[in-house]
Short mmCIF file of C-alpha atoms in Angstrom, two decimals:
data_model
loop_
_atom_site.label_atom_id
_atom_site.label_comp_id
_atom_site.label_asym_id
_atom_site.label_seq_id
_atom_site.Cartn_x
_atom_site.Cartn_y
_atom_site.Cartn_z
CA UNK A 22 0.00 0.00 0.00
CA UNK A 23 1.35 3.67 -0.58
CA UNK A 24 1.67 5.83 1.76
CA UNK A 25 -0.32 9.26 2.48
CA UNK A 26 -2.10 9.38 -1.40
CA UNK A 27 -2.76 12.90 -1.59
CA UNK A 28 -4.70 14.18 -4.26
CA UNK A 29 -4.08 18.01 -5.60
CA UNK A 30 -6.78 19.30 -7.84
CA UNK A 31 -5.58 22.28 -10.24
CA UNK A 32 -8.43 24.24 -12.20
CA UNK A 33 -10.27 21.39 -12.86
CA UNK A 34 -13.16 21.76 -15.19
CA UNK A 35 -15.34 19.24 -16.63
CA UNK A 36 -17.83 20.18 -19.32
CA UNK A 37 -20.36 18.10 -21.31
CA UNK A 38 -22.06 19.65 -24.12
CA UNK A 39 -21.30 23.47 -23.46
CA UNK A 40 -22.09 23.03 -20.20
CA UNK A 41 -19.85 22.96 -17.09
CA UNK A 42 -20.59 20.05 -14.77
CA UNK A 43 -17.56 20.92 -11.94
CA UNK A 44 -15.26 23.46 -11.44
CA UNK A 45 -13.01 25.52 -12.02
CA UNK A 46 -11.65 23.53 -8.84
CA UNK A 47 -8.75 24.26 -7.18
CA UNK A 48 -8.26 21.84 -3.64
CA UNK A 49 -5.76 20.04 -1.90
CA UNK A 50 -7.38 16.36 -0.70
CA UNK A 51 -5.90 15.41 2.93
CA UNK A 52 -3.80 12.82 3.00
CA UNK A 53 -5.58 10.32 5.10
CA UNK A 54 -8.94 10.12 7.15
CA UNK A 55 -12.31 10.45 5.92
CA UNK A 56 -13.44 12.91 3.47
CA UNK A 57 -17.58 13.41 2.64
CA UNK A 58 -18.71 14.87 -0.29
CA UNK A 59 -22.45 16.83 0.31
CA UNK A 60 -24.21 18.83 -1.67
CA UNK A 61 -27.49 19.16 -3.67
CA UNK A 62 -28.19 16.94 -6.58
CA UNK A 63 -26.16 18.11 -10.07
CA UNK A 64 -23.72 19.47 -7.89
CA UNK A 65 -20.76 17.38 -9.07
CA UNK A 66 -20.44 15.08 -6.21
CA UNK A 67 -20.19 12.43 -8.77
CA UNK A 68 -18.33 13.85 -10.83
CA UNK A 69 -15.90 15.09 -8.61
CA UNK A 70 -15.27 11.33 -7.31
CA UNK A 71 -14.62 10.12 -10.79
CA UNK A 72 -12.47 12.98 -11.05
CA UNK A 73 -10.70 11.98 -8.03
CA UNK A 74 -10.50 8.48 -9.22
CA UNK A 75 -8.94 8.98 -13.17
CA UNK A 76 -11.75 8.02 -14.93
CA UNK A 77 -13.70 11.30 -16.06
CA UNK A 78 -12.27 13.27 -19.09
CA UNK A 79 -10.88 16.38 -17.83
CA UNK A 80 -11.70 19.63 -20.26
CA UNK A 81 -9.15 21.52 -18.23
CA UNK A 82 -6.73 21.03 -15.50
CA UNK A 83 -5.30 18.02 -13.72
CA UNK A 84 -5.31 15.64 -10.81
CA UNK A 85 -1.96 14.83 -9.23
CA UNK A 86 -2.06 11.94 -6.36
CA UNK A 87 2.22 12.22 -6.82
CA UNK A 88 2.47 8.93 -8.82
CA UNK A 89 1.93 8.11 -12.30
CA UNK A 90 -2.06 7.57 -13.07
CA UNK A 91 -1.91 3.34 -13.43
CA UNK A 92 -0.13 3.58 -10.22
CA UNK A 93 -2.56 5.65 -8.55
CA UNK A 94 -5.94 3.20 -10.38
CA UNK A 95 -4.05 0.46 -9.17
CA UNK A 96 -4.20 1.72 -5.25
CA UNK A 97 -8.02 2.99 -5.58
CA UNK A 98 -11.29 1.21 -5.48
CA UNK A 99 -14.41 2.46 -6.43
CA UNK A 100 -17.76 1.62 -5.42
CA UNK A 101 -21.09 2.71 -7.52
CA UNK A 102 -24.42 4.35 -6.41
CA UNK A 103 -26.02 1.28 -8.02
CA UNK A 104 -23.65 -1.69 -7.19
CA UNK A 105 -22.51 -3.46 -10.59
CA UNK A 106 -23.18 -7.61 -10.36
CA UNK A 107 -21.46 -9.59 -12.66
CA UNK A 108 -23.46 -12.06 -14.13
CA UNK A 109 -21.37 -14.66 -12.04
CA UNK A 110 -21.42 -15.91 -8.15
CA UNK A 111 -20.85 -14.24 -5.26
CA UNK A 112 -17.59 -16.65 -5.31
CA UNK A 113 -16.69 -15.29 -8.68
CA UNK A 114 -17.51 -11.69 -7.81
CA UNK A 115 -15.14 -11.48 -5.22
CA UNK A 116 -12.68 -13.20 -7.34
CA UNK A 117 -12.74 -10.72 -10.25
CA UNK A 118 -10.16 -8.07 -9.10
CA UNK A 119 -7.95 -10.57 -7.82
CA UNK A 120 -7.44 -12.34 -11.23
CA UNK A 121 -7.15 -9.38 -12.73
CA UNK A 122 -4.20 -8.81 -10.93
CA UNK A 123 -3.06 -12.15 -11.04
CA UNK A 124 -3.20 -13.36 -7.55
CA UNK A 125 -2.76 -17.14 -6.97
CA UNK A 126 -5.44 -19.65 -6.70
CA UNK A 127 -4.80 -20.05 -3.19
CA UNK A 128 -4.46 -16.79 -1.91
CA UNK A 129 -7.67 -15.77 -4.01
CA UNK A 130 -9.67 -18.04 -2.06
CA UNK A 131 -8.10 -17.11 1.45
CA UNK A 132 -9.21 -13.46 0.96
CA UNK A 133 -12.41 -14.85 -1.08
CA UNK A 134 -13.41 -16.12 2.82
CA UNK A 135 -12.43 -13.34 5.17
CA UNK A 136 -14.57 -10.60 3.10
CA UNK A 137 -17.67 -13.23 2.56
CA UNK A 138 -17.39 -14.00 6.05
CA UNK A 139 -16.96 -10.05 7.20
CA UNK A 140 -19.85 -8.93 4.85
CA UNK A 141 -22.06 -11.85 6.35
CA UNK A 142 -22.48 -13.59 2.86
CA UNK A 143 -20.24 -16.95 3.49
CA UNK A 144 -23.14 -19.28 2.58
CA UNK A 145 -24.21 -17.45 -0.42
CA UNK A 146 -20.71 -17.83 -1.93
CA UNK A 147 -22.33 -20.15 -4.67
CA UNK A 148 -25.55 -18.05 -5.64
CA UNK A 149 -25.78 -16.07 -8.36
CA UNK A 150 -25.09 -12.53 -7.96
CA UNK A 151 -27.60 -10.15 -9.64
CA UNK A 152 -30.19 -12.56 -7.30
CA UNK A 153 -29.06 -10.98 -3.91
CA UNK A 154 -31.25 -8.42 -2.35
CA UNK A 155 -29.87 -4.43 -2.56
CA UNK A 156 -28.17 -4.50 0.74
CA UNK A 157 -26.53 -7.82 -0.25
CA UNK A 158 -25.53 -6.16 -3.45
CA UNK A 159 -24.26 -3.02 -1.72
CA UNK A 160 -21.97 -5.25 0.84
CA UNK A 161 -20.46 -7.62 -2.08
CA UNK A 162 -19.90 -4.57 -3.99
CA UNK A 163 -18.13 -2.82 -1.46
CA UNK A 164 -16.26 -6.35 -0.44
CA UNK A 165 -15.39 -7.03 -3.68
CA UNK A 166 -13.84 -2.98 -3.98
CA UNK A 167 -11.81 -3.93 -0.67
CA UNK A 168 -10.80 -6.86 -1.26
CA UNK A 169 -7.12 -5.53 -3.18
CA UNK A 170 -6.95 -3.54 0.09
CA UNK A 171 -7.08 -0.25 -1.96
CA UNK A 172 -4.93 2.96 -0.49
CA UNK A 173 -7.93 5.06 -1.43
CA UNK A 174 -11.63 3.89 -1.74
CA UNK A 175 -14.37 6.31 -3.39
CA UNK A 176 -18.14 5.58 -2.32
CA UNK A 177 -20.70 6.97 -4.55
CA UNK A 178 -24.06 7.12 -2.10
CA UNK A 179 -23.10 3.53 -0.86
CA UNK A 180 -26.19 3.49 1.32
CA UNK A 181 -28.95 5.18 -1.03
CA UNK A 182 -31.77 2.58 -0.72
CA UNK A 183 -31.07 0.83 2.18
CA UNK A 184 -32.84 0.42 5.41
CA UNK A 185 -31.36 0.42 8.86
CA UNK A 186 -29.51 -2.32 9.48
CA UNK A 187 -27.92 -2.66 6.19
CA UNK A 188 -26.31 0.95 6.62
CA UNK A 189 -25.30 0.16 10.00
CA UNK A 190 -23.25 -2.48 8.79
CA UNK A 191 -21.63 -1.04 6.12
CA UNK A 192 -20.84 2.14 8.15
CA UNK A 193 -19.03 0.02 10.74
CA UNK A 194 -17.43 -1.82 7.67
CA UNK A 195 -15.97 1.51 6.93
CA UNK A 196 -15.09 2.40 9.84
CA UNK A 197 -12.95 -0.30 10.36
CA UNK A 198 -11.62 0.17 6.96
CA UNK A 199 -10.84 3.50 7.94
CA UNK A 200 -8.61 2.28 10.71
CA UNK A 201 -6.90 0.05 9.11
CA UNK A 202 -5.41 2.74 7.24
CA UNK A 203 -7.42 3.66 4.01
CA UNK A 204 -8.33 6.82 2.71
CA UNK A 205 -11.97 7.04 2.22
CA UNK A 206 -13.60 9.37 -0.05
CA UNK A 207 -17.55 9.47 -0.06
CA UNK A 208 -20.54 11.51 -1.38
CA UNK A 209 -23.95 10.96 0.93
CA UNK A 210 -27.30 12.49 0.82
CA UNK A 211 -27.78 11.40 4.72
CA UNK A 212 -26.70 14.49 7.02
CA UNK A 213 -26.75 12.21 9.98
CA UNK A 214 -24.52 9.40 7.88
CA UNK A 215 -22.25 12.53 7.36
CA UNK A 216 -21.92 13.55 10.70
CA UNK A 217 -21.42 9.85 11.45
CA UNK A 218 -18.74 9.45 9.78
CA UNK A 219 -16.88 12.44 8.40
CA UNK A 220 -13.14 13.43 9.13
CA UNK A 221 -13.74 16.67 6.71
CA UNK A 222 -16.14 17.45 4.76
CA UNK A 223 -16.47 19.05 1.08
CA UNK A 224 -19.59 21.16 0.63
CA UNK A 225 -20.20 21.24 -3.24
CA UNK A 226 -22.73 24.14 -5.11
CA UNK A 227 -23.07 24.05 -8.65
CA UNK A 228 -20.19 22.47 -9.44
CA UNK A 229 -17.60 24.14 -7.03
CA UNK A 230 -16.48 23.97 -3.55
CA UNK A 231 -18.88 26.07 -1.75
CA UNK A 232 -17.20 25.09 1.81
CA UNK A 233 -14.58 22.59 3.00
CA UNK A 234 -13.54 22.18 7.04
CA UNK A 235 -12.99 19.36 9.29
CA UNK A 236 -16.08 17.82 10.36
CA UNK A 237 -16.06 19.68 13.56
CA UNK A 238 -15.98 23.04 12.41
CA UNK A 239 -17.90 22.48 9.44
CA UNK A 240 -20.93 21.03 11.45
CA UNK A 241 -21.03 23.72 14.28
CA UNK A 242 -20.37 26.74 12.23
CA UNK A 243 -20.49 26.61 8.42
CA UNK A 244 -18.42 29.54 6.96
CA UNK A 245 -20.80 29.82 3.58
CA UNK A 246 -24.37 30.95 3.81
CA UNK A 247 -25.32 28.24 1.58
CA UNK A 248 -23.90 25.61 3.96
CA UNK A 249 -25.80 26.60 6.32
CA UNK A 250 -28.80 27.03 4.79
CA UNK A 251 -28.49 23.10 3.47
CA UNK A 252 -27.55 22.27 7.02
CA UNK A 253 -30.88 23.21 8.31
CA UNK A 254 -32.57 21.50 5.91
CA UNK A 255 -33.08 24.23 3.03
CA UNK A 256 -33.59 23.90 0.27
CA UNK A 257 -30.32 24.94 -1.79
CA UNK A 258 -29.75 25.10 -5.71
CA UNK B 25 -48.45 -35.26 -52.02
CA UNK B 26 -47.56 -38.58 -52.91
CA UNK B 27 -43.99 -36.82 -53.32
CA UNK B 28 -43.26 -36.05 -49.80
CA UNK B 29 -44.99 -39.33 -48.55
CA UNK B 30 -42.58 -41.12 -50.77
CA UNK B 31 -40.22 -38.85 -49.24
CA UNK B 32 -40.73 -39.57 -46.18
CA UNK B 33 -40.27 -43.28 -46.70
CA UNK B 34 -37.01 -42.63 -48.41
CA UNK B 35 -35.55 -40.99 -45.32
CA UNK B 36 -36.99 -43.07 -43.16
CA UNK B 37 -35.22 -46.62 -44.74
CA UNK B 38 -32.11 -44.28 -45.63
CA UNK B 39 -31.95 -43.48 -42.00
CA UNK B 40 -32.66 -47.38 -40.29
CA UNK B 41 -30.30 -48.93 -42.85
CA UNK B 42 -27.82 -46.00 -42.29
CA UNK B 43 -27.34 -45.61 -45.41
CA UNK B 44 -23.48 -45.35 -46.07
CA UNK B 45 -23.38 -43.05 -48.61
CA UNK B 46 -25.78 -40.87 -46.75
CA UNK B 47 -23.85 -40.97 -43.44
CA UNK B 48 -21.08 -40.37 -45.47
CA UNK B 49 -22.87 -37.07 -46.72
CA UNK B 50 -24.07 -35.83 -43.69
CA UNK B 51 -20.56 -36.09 -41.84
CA UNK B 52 -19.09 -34.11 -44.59
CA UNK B 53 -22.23 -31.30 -43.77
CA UNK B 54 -21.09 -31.71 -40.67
CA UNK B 55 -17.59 -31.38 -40.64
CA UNK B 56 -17.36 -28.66 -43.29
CA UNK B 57 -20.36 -26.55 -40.98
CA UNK B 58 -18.82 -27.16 -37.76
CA UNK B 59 -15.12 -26.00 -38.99
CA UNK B 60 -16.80 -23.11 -40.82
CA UNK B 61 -19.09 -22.61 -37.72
CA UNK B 62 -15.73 -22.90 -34.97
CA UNK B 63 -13.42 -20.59 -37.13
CA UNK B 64 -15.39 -18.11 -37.60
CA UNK B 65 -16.55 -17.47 -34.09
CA UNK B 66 -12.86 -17.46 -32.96
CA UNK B 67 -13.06 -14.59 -35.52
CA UNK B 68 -16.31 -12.60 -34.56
CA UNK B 69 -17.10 -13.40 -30.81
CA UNK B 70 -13.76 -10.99 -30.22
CA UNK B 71 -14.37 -8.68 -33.19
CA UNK B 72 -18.08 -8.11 -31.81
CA UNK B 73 -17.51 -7.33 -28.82
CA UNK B 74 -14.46 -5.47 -29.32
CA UNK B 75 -16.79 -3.19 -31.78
CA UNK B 76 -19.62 -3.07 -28.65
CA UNK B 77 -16.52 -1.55 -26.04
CA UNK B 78 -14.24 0.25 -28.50
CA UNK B 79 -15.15 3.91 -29.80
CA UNK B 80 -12.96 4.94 -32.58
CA UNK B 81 -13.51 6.91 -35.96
CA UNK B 82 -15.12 4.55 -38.01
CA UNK B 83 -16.84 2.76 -35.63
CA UNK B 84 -20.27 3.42 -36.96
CA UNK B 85 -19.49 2.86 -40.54
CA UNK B 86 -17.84 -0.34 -39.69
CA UNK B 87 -20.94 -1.65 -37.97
CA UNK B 88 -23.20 -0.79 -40.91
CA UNK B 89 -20.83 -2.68 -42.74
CA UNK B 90 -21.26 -5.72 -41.19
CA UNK B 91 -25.17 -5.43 -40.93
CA UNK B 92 -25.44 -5.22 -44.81
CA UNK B 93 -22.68 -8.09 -45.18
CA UNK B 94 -25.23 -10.35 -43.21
CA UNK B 95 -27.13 -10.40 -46.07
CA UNK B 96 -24.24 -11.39 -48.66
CA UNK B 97 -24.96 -13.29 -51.47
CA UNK B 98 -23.13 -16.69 -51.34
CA UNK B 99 -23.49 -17.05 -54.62
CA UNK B 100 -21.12 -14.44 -55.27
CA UNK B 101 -19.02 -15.49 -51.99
CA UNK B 102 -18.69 -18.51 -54.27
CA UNK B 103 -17.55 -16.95 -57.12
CA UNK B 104 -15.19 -14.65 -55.31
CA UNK B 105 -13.44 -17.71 -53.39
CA UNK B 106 -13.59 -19.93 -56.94
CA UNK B 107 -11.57 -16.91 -58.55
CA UNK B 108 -8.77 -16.32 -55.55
CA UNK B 109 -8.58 -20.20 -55.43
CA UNK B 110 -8.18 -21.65 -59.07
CA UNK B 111 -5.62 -22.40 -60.78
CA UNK B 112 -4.84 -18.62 -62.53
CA UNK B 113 -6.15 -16.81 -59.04
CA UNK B 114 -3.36 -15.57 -56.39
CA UNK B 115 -3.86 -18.92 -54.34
CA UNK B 116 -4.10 -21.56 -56.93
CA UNK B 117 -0.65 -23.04 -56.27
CA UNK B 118 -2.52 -23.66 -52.91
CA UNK B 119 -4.56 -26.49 -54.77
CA UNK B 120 -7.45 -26.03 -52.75
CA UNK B 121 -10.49 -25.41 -54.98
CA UNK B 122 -12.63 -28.35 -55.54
CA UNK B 123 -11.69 -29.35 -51.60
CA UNK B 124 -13.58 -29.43 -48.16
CA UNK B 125 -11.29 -26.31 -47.31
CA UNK B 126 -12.51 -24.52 -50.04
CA UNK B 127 -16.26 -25.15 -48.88
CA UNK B 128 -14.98 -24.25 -45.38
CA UNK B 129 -13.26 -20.79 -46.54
CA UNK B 130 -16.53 -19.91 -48.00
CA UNK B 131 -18.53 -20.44 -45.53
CA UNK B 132 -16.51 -18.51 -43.17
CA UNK B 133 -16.83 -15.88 -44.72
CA UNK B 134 -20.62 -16.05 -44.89
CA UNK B 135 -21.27 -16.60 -41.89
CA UNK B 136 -18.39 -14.46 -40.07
CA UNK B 137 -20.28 -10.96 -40.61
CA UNK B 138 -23.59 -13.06 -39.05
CA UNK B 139 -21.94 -13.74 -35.77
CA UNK B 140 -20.32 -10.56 -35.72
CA UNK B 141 -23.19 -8.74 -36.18
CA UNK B 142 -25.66 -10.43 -33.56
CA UNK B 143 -22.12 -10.74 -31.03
CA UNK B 144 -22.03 -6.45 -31.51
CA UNK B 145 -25.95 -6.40 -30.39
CA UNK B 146 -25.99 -8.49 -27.68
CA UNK B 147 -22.48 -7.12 -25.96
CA UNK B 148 -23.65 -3.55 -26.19
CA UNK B 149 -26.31 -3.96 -23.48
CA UNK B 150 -23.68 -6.13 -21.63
CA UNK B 151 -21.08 -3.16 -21.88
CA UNK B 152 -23.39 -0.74 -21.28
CA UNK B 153 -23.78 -2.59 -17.34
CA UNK B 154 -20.11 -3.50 -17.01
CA UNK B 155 -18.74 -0.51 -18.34
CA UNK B 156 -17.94 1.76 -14.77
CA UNK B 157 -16.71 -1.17 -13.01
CA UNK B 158 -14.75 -2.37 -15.82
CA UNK B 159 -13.31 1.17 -16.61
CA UNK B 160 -12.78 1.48 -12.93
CA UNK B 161 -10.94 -1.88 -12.07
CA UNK B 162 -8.49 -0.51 -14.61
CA UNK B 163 -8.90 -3.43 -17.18
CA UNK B 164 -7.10 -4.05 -20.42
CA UNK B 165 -8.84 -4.13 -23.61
CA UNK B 166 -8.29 -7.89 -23.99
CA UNK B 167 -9.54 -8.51 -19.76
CA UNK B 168 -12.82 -6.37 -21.29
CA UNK B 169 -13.29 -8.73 -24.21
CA UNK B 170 -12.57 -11.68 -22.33
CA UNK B 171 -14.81 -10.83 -19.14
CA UNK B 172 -17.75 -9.70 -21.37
CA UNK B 173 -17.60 -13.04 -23.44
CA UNK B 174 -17.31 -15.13 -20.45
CA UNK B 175 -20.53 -13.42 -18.64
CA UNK B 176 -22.58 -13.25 -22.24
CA UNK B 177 -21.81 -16.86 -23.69
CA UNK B 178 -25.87 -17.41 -23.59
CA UNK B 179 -26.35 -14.86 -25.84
CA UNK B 180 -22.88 -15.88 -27.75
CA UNK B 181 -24.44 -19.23 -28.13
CA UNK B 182 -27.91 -17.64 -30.16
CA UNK B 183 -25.21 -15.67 -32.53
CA UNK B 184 -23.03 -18.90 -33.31
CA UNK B 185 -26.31 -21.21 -33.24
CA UNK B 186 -27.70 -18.90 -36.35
CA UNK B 187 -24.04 -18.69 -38.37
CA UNK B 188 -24.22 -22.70 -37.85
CA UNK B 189 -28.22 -22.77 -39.44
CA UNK B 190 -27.15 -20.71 -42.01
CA UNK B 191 -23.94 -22.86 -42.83
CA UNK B 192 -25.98 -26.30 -42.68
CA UNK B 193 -28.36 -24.70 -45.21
CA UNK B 194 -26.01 -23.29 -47.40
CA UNK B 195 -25.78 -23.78 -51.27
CA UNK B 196 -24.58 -21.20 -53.75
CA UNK B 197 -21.13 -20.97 -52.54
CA UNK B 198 -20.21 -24.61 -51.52
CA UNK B 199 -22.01 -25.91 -55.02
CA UNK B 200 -19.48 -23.41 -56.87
CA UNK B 201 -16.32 -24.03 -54.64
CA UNK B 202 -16.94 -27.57 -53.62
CA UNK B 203 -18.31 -29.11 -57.11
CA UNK B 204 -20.26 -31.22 -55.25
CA UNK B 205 -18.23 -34.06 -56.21
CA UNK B 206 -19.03 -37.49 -54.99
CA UNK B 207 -17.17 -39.05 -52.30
CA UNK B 208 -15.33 -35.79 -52.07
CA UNK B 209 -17.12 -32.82 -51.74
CA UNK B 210 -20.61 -33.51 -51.97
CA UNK B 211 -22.76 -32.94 -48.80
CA UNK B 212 -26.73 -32.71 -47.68
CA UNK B 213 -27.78 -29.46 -49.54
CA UNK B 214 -25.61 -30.24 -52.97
CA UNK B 215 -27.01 -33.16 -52.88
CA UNK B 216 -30.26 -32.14 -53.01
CA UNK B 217 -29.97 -29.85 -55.30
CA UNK B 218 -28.28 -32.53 -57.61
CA UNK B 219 -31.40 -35.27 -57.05
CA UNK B 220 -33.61 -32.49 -57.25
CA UNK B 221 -32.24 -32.04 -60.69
CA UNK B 222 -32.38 -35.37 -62.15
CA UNK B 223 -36.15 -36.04 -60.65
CA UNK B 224 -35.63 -38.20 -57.94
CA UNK B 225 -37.51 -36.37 -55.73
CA UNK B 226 -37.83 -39.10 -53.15
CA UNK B 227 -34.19 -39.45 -52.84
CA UNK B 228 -33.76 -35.39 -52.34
CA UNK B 229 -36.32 -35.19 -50.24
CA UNK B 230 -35.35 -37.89 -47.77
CA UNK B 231 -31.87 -35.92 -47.91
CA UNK B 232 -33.89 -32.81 -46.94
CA UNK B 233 -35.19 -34.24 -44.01
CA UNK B 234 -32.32 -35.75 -42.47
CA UNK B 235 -30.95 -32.11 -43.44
CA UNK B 236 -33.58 -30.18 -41.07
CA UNK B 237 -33.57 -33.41 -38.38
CA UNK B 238 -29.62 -32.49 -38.73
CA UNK B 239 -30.26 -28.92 -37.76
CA UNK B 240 -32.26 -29.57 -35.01
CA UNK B 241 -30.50 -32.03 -33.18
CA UNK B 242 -27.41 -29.75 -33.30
CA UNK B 243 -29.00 -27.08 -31.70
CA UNK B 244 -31.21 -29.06 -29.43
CA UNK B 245 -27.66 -30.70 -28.02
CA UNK B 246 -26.25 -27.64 -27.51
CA UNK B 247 -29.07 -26.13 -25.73
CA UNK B 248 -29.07 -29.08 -23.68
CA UNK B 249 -25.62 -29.11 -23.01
CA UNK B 250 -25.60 -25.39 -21.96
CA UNK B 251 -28.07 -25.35 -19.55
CA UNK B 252 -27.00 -28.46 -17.67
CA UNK B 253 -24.37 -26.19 -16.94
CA UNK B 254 -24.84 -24.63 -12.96
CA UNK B 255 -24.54 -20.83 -14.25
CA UNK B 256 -26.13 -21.43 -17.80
CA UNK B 257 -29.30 -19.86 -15.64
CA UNK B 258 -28.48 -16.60 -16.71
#
C-alpha cells in the first residue's frame, strides 16, 4: 500500500455539451482520514469522485495523487451508487479483481473467505449474484472494492436505498476500513450518515467547492451561507 | 403429395439402414459446418464485442458494414473464393479449390459478418452494465473482451447457433467451390440440389429431411448441453 495518497486538484473543469458540470476547482485532498462529499443533486459530487479516481475526461486542468495515473488506479477502489453484479457468483464476484491482478489460486480463495465472512455472505458464496437483495448487493460490492486492500476507496451514495440495518453495517465496515489505514472518499445524501462518519467534509454548489472544514468546524459553524442554509434543511440550488 | 410421402419413406429406410453413402454425406455437412461454424466465431465473438466496447472513428461505418454483409450473397461469396482459389487466381498453387477447405473458406466468410453482427448487439447492453466497473478496475482491452464473453456466452451461443443454421443450409457458394463431387465434396444441400435435378424427388427429399432433423438435433444438443451447466441460468 502507498503511503499518504494525496490528491491536488488544479483548475479542474469538466464540461459536457457546453455546459460545465464541476469546477473551475482548485483543492488540496488530505492525505488520510475520511473525506464526505455533500451537496445538492447536479452538484458534481459524482463527478468530482470520478475525477478523483482517473476516470472522467478532464476539459481543463489536472489531478496529481504524486504517482503516475496506473499507479494511482491500481491503489483505488471504487464503489457505484447502483452496485454493478457480474453475471457470475458471489464466489466469482469477489474473485474478479484478484485475477485481474493475477493473484494465486490459493491466496484468491483465502481473501475470497475473510470478506464473505466479514460482509455476512459466506453461505451465499455459490448463488448467483444479480439474485441478492440491494443490501446484499451493496456489501459484495463494497467487499469485492476492498478486497485488493485499496490505499484510497471512493463511495458513490453507498447506502442510497437501504434500510437500517444494512447501513449500519456497512458504516461500521468503513469504519474499520478507515482504521486500518485507508483513505476514504464518499458523497452521501444522509446528514446524519455525514456527521457519522466524516473526518472533513467538502460542501459542493453548482459544481464548485462552496465550503470545506474538518467535520467539527464544518458542522457547528459553516463559513458559507449556503452551507448553512443546506444544514438546516433548506432547500439549496 | 404422394412426393413427400414417398419422401418420407425414403428418409426413413435411408436413416434405419444408415445408409453409407448418406452418413457419409451428412458427416461431410457436418464437418465442413462445424469447422466453418468454430473458425469463424474465434473470428467474430472478439471482433463483436471489441466493436460493442471500442469507440474509434469509423466505428459506426464499420458496424453498418457488417449489418449489410449479413445479407451477402453466397453465390457471389462462391464466385469470389472460386476466382482467388483456381488455378490462374493468387492462391491456386494452394490447390485447394474443388476441396472441403474450399467449402470451409466460404462459408466462413458467410457466416463471419452473421456472428459478428448479432455478437455487436448483444455485448452492447452487456457493456453498457459492465462498463464503470470495468473502466474502474483498470482493465485491459483484452480482460474487457474476455470478461464480457465469459458473462454473455448465452447470448454468444444464439449468434453462433444462427451462423451454424445458415452454414448447414447453405448452397450457392459450396455448389461453386466444392463441385459437389461425390465421395469428395458432396454434402446434404448439394445433394439435393443434384437429385432435385435429375427427378428423384424421393431421394432429395429424404436428404432434406435428415438435413432439417440435422439442424435440429445440433442445436437441441447444444441447448441441452448449456443449460445443464450450474450458471447457464443466466
Amino acid at each position: 500500500m502507498v503511503e499518504n495518497m494525496a490528491a491536488r486538484l488544479q483548475d479542474v473543469v469538466v464540461q459536457r455539451r457546453g455546459k460545465t458540470i464541476l469546477g473551475p476547482v482548485n483543492h488540496e485532498m488530505a492525505p488520510d482520514g475520511c473525506t464526505i462529499v455533500i451537496g445538492p443533486n447536479g452538484a458534481g459530487k459524482t463527478t468530482l469522485l470520478k475525477t478523483l479516481h482517473g476516470v472522467e475526461r478532464l476539459s481543463q486542468g489536472q489531478v496529481d495523487w504524486g504517482v503516475p495515473e496506473h499507479v494511482a488506479r491500481q491503489q483505488q477502489a471504487y464503489v457505484f451508487q447502483s452496485p454493478i453484479m457480474l453475471r457470475r457468483s458471489v464466489r466469482q464476484n469477489l474473485i474478479f479483481p484478484l485475477s485481474l491482478a493475477g493473484k494465486g489460486r490459493a491466496e484468491a480463495n483465502d481473501r475470497v473467505t475473510y470478506w464473505a465472512t466479514k460482509i455476512g455472505l459466506a453461505k451465499m458464496l455459490d448463488q448467483p449474484a444479480p439474485r441478492l437483495s440491494g443490501g446484499e448487493k451493496q456489501k459484495l460490492a463494497l467487499a469485492r472494492a476492498l478486497i485488493r486492500d485499496p490505499a484510497v476507496l471512493f463511495l458513490d451514495e453507498p447506502c442510497a436505498n437501504l434500510d437500517g440495518r444494512s447501513i449500519r453495517e456497512i458504516e461500521s465496515l468503513l469504519l474499520d476500513v478507515q482504521r486500518s489505514g485507508t483513505r476514504i472518499i464518499m458523497t452521501t445524501h444522509d446528514l446524519g450518515q455525514a456527521r457519522r462518519l466524516a473526518g472533513d467534509v467538502l460542501f459542493l454548489l453548482r459544481g464548485q467547492i462552496n465550503d470545506y472544514g474538518s467535520a467539527q468546524t464544518f458542522f457547528a459553524a459553516p463559513s458559507s451561507p449556503e452551507a448553512v442554509a443546506f444544514l438546516n434543511g433548506d432547500i439549496v440550488e | 403429395m404422394t412426393d413427400i410421402w414417398s419422401g418420407l419413406q425414403a428418409a426413413f429406410w435411408l436413416l434405419v439402414t444408415f445408409d453409407r453413402d448418406l452418413v457419409e454425406i451428412t458427416l461431410r455437412s457436418l464437418q465442413v459446418s462445424l469447422s466453418a461454424l468454430v473458425i469463424a466465431s474465434i473470428i467474430a465473438l472478439p471482433l463483436g464485442t471489441w466493436l460493442a466496447i471500442r469507440r474509434f472513428r469509423f466505428r459506426r461505418a464499420v458496424i453498418a458494414v457488417l449489418n449489410a454483409l449479413m445479407g451477402l450473397p453466397p453465390v457471389v461469396v462462391g464466385l469470389i473464393v472460386y476466382l482467388l482459389l483456381s488455378r490462374s487466381g493468387p492462391f491456386g498453387v494452394l490447390g485447394l479449390l474443388f476441396t472441403p477447405t474450399a467449402m470451409i473458406i466460404a462459408q466462413v466468410i458467410i457466416i463471419t459478418p452473421l456472428i459478428a453482427s448479432i455478437t455487436h448487439q448483444a455485448m452492447r447492453e452487456l457493456w453498457a452494465e459492465y462498463h464503470d466497473l470495468l473502466i474502474s478496475l483498470n482493465t485491459s482491452n483484452w480482460q474487457r473482451i474476455k470478461t464480457l464473453i465469459f458473462d454473455g456466452r448465452r447470448a454468444l451461443l444464439t449468434a453462433s447457433l444462427a451462423g451454424f443454421g445458415r452454414a448447414i443450409g447453405e448452397v450457392g457458394a459450396i455448389m461453386i467451390v466444392g463441385g459437389n463431387i461425390d465421395h469428395a465434396t458432396r454434402v446434404l444441400t448439394t445433394a439435393i440440389a443434384l437429385e432435385t435435378g435429375k427427378g428423384d424427388f424421393a431421394l432429395a427429399l429424404g436428404l432434406g429431411f435428415v438435413l432439417i432433423g440435422l439442424a435440429l438435433v445440433v442445436n437441441f444438443g447444444i441447448h441441452v448441453l448449456s443449460r445443464t451447466e450450474r450458471e447457464g441460468r443466466w
